PDB file of C-alpha atoms in Angstrom:
ATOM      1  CA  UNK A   1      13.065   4.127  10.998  1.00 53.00           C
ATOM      2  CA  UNK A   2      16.676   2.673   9.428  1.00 55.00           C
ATOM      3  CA  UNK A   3      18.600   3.952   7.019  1.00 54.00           C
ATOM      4  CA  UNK A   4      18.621   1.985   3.778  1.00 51.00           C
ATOM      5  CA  UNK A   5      21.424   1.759   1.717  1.00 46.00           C
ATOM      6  CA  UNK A   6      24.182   3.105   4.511  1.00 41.00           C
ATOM      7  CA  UNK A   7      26.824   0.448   5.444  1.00 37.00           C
ATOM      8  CA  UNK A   8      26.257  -1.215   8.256  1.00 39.00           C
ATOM      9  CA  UNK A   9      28.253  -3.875   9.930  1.00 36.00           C
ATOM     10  CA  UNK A  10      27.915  -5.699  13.434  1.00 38.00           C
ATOM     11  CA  UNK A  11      29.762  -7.781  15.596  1.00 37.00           C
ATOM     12  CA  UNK A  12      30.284  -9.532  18.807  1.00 38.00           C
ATOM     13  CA  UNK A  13      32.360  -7.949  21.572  1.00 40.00           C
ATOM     14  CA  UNK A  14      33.200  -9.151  24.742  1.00 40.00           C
ATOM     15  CA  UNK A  15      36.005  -7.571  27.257  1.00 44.00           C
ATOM     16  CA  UNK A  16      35.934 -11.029  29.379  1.00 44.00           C
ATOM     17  CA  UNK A  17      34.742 -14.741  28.511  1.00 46.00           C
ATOM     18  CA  UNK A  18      32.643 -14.715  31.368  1.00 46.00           C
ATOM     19  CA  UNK A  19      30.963 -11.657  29.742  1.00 45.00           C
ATOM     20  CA  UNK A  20      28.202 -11.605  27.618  1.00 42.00           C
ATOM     21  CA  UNK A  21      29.144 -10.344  23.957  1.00 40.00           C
ATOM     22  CA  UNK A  22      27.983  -7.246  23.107  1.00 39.00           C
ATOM     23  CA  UNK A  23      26.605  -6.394  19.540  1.00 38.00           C
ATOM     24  CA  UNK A  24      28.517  -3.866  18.394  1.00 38.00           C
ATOM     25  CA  UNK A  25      26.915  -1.566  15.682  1.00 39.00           C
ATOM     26  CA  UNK A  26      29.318   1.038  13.060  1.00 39.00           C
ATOM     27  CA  UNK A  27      27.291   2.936  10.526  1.00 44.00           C
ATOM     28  CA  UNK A  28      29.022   5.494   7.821  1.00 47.00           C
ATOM     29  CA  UNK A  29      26.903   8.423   8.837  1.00 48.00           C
ATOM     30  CA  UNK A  30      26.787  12.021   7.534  1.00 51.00           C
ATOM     31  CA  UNK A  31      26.112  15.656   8.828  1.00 52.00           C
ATOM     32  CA  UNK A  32      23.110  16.053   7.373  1.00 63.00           C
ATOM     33  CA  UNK A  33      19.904  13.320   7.753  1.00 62.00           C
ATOM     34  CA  UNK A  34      19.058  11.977   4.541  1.00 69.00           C
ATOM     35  CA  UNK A  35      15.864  13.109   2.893  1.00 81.00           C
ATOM     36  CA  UNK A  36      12.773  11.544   1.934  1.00 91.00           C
ATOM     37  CA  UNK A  37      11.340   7.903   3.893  1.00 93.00           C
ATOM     38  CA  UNK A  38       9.710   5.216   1.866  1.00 95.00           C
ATOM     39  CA  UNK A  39       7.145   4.043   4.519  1.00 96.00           C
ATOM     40  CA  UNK A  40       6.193   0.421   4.265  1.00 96.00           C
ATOM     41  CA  UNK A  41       2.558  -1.416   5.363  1.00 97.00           C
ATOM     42  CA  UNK A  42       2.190  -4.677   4.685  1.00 97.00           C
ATOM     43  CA  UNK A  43      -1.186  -6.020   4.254  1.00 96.00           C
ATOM     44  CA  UNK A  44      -3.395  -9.250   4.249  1.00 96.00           C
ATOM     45  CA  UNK A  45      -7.191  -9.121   4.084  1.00 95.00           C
ATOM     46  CA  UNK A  46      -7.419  -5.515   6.356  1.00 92.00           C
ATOM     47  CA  UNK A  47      -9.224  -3.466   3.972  1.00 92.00           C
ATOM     48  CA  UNK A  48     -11.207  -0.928   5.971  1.00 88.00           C
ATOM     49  CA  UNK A  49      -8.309  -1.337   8.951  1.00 90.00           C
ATOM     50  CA  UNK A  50      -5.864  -0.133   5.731  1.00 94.00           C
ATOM     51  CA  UNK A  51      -8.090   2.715   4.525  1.00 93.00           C
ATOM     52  CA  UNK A  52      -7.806   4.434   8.013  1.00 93.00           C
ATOM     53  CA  UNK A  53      -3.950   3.915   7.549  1.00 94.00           C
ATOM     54  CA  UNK A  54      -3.545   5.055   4.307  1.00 95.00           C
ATOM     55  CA  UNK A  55      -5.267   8.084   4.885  1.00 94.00           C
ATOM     56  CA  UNK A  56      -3.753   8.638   8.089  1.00 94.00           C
ATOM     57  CA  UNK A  57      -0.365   8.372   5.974  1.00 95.00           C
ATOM     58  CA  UNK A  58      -1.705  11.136   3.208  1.00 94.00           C
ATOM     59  CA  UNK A  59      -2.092  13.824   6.041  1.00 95.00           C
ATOM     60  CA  UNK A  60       1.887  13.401   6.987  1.00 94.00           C
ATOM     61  CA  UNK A  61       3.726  16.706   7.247  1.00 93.00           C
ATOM     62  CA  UNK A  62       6.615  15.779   5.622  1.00 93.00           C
ATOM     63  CA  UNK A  63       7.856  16.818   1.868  1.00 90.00           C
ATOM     64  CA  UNK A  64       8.903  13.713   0.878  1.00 93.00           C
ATOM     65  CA  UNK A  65       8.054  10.259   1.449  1.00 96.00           C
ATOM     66  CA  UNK A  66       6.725   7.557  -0.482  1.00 96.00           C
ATOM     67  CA  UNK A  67       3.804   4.911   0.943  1.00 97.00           C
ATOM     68  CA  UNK A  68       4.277   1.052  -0.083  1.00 97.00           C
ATOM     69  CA  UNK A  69       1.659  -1.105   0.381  1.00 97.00           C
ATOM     70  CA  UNK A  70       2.636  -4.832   0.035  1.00 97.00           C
ATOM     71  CA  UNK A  71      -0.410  -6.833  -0.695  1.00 97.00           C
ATOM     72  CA  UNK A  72       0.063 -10.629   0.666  1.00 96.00           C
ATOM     73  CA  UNK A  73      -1.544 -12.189  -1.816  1.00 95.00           C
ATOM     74  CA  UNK A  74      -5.450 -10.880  -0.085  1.00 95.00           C
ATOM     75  CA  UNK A  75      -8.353 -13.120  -0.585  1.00 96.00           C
ATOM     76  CA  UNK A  76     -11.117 -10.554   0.363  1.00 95.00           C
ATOM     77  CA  UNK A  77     -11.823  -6.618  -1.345  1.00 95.00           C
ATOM     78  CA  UNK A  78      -8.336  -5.289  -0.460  1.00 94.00           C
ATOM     79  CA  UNK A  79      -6.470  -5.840  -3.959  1.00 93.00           C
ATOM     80  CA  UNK A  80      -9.857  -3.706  -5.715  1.00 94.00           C
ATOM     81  CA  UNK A  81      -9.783  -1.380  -2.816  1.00 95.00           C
ATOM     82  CA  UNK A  82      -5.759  -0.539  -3.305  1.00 94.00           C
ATOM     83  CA  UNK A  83      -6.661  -0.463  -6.941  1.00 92.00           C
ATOM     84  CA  UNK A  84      -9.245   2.273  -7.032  1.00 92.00           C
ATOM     85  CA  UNK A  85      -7.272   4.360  -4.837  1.00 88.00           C
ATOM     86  CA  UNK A  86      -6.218   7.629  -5.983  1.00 87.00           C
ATOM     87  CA  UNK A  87      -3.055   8.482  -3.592  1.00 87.00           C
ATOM     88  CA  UNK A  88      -0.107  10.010  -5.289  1.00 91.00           C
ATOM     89  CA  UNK A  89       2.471   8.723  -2.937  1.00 94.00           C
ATOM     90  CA  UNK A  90       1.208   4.986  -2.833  1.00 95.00           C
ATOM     91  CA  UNK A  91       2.914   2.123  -4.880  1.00 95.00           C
ATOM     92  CA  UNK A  92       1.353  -1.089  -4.596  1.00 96.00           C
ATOM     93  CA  UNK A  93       3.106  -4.280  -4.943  1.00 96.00           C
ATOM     94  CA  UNK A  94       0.832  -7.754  -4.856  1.00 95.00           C
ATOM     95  CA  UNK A  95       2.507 -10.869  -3.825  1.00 96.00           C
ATOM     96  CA  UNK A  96       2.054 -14.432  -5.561  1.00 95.00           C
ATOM     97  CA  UNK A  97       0.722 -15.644  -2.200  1.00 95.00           C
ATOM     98  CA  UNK A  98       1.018 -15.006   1.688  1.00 94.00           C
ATOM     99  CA  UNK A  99       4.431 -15.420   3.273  1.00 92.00           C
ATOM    100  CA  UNK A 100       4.159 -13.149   6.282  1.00 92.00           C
ATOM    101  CA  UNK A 101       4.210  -9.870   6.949  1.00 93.00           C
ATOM    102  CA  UNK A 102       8.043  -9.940   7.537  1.00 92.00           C
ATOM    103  CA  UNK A 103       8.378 -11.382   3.430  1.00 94.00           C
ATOM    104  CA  UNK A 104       5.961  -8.629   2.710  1.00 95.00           C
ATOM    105  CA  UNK A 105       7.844  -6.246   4.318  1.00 95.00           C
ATOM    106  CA  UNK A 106      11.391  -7.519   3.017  1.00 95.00           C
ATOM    107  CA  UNK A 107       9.702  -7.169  -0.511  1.00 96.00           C
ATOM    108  CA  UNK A 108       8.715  -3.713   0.453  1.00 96.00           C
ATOM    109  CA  UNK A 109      12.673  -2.564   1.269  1.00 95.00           C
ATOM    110  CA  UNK A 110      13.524  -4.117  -1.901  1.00 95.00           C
ATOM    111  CA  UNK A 111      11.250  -1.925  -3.847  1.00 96.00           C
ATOM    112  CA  UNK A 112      11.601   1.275  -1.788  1.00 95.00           C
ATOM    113  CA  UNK A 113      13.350   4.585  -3.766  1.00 94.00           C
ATOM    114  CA  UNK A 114      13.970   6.589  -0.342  1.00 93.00           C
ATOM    115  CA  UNK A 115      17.031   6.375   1.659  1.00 89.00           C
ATOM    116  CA  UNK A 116      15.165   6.194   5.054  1.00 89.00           C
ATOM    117  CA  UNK A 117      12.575   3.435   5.834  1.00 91.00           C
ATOM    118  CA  UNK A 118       9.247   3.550   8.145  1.00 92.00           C
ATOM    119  CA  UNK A 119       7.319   0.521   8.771  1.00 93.00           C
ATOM    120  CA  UNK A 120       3.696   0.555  10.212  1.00 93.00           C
ATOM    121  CA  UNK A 121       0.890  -2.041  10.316  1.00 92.00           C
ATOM    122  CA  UNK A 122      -2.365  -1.787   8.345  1.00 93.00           C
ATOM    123  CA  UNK A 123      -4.087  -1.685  11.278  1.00 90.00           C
ATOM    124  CA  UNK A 124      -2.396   1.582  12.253  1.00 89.00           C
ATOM    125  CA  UNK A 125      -2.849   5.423  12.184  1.00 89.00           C
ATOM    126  CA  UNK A 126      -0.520   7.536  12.402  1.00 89.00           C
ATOM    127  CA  UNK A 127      -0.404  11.458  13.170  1.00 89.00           C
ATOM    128  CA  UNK A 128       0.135  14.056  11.380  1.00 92.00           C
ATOM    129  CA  UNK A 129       4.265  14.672  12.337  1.00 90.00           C
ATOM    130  CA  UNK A 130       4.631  10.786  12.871  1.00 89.00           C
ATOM    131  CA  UNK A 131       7.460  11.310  10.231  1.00 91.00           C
ATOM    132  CA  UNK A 132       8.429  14.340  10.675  1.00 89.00           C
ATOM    133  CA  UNK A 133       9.370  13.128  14.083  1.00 86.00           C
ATOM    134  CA  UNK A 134      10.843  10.058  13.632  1.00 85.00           C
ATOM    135  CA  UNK A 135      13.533  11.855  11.110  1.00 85.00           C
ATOM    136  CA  UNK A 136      14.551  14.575  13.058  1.00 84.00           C
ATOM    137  CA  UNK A 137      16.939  12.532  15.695  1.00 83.00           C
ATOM    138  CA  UNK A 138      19.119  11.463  12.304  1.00 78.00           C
ATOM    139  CA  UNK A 139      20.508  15.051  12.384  1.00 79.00           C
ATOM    140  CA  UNK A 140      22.809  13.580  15.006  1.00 78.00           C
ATOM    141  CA  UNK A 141      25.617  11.654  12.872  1.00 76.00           C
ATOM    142  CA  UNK A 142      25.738   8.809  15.465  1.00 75.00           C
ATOM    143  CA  UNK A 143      21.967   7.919  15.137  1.00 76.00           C
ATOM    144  CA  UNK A 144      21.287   4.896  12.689  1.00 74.00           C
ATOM    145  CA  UNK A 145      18.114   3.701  14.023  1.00 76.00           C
ATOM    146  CA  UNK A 146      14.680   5.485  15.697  1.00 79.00           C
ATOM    147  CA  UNK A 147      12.002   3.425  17.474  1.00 74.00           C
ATOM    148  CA  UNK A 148       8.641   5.407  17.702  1.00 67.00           C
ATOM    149  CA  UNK A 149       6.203   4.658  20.676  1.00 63.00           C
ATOM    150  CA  UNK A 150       2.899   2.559  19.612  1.00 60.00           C
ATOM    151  CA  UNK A 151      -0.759   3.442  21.508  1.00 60.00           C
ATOM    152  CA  UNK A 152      -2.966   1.078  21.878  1.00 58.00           C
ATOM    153  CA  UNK A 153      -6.500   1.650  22.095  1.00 59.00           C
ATOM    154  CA  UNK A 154      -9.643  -0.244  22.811  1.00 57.00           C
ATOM    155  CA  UNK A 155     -12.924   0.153  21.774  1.00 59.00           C
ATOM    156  CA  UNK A 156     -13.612   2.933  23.937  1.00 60.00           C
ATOM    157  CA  UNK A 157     -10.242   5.026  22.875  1.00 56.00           C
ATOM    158  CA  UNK A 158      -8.212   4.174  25.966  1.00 56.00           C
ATOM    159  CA  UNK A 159      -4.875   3.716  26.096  1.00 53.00           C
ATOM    160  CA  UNK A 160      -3.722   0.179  26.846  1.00 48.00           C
ATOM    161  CA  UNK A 161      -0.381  -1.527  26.716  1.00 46.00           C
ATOM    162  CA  UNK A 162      -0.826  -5.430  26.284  1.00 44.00           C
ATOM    163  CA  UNK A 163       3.212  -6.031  26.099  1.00 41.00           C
ATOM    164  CA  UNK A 164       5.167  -5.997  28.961  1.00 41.00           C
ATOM    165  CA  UNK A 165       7.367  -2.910  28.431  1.00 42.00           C
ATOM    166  CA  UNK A 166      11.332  -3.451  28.591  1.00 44.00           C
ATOM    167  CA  UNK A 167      14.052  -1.056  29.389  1.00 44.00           C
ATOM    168  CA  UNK A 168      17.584  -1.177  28.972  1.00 47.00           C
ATOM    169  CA  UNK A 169      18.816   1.668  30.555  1.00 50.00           C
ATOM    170  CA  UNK A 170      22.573   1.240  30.071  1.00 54.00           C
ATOM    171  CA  UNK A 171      21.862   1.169  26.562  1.00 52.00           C
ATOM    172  CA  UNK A 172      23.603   4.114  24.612  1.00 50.00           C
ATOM    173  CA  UNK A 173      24.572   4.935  21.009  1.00 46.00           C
ATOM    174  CA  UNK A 174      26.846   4.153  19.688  1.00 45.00           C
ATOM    175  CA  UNK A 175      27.386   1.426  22.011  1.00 41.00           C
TER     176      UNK A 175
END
């Protein structure tokens, strides 16, 4: 979850020139955590993985948010599917043809109206706070960015974790 729209600026900092630089992040933050999240999916050929997410999505308890689908130019049912879909929150946005999800989800922050952005896959579901929980750390002023945790689960609905997991744990914010 970022915050769209807020300035952000980032450099390198080093202390000695044997020392790796540092990126160095200042945001222009206020009191109060913006309201309302423009969550954004992209898509390519998922149709029945992107019903369970969309619907997922609908059950958020959250006031306001917005879902954007970007469509990578689909070959299969997904363009009819997002068509026939009744979903108040949901704007759809079709691409000329596939670039990647990271062009589909680039043409999703230019189109979103909220001040906050989520990004999930298609192939996701997400619980019924997801948002709810991902905005509550921006109450602190110093928080610019939240990184939710991702289950994984195979056939069988067991937990698995196919990345190997990093930590950092001299990492702070600000840093």
């Amino acid at each position: 979850l970022i915050v769209k729209g807020i300035y952000t600026k980032y450099k390198m900092k080093s202390q000695d020139k044997h020392e790796t630089p540092k990126i160095i992040f200042t945001m222009k933050t206020t009191a109060q955590p913006p309201k309302g999240i423009s969550v954004i999916v992209p898509t390519y050929n998922r149709r029945s993985s992107l019903q369970l997410c969309i619907e997922s999505l609908g059950k958020q308890r959250y006031e306001t948010f917005e879902i954007i689908v970007v469509d990578a130019a689909s070959t299969d049912v997904t363009a009819e599917f997002l068509l026939n879909l009744y979903e108040p929150r949901l704007r759809v946005l079709r691409l000329p043809r596939n670039c990647g999800a990271s062009a589909a989800r680039n043409a999703g922050i230019a189109a979103a109206s909220m001040p906050l952005l989520a990004f999930t896959d298609d192939d996701c579901e997400a619980k019924e706070d997801w948002l709810r929980h991902l905005v509550s750390p921006f109450s602190d002023p110093s928080c610019g960015l939240v990184i939710g945790q991702a289950w994984y689960c195979n056939q069988h609905h067991r937990p698995r974790f196919p990345e190997k997991i990093v930590h950092n744990h001299n990492a702070a914010w600000p840093m």
